[in-house]
mmCIF file of C-alpha atoms in Angstrom:
data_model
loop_
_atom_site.group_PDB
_atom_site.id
_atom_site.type_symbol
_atom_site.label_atom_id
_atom_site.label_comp_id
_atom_site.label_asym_id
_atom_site.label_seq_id
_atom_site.Cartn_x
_atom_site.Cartn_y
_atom_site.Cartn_z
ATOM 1 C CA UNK A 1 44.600 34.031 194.073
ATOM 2 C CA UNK A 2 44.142 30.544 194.800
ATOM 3 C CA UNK A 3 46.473 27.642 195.463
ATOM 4 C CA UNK A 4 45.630 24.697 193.650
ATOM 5 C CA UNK A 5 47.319 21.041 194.754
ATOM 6 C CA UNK A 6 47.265 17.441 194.316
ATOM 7 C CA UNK A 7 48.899 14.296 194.897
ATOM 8 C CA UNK A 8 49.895 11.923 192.206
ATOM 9 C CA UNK A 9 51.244 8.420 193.571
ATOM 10 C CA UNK A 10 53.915 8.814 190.365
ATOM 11 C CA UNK A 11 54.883 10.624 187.804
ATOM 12 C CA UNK A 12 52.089 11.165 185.453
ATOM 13 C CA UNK A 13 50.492 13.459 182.904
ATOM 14 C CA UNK A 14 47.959 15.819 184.541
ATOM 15 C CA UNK A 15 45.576 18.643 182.850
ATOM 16 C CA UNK A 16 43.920 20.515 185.898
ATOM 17 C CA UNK A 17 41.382 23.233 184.371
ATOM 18 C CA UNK A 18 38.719 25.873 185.898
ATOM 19 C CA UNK A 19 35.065 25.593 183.980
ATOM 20 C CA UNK A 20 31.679 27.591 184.729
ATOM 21 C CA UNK A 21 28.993 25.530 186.223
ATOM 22 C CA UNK A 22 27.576 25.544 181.763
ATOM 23 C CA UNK A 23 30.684 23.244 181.373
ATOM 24 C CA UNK A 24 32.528 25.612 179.288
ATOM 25 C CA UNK A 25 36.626 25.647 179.829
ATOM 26 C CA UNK A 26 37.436 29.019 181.390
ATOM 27 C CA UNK A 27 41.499 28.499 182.023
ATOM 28 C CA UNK A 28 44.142 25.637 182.042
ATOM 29 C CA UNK A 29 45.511 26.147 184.925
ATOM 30 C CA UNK A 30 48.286 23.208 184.714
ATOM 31 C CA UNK A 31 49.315 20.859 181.981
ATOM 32 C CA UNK A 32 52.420 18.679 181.403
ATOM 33 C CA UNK A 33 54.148 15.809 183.402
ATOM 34 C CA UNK A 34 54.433 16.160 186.829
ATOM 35 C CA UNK A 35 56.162 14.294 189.746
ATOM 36 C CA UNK A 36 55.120 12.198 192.476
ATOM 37 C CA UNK A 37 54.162 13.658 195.540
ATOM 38 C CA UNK A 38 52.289 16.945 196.243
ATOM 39 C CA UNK A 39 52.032 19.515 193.455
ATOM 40 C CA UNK A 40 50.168 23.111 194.083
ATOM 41 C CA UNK A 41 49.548 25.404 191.004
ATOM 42 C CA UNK A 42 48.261 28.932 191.350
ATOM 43 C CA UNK A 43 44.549 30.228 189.873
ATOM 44 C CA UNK A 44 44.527 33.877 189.814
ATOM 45 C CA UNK A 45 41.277 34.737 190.379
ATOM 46 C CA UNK A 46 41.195 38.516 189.816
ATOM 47 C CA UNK A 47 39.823 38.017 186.426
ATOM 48 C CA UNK A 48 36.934 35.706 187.067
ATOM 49 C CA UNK A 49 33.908 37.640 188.955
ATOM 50 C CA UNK A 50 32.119 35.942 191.797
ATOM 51 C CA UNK A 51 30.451 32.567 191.714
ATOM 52 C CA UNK A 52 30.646 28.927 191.390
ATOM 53 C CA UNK A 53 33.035 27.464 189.519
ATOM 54 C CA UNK A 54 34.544 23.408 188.396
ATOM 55 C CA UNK A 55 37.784 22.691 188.855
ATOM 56 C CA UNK A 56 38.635 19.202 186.957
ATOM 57 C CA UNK A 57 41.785 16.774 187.040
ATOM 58 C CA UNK A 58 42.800 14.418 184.220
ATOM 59 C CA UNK A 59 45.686 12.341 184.576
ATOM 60 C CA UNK A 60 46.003 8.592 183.779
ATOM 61 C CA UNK A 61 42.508 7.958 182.277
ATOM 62 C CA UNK A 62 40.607 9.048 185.402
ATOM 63 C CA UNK A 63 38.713 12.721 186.043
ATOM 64 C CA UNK A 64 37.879 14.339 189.554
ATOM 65 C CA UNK A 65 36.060 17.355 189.539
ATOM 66 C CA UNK A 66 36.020 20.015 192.539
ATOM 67 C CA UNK A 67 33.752 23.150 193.304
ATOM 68 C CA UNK A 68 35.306 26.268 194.224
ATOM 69 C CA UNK A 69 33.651 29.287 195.180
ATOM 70 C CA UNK A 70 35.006 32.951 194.369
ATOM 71 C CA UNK A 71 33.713 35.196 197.133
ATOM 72 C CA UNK A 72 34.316 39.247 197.149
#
């Protein structure tokens, strides 16, 4: 499992989701309206095998996208 977080400086929509490195959506991991502050979501990563993966944040018109690595 992994913990997931970001910051939002206020309340705002956010959809937070795990691709494969093709671009194709994999999981939502988090969706909805969420406070300001810190915010940590879990991935459970038992399912997906090793490898590189995107993680990508939408909230109030703006994307960031992350790498994370699954090691066993």
């Amino acid at each position: 499992m992994a913990m997931i977080s970001f910051t939002l400086p206020e309340s705002a929509e956010v959809d937070v989701t795990v691709h494969d490195v093709l671009g194709r959506m994999l999981r939502r991991i988090a969706a909805g309206t969420y406070p300001a502050g810190t915010t940590s979501v879990r991935l459970h990563t038992a399912e997906l095998p090793a490898g590189l993966y995107l993680l990508r944040m939408t909230s109030g018109g703006e994307t960031r996208t992350r790498t994370l690595r699954i090691v066993r």
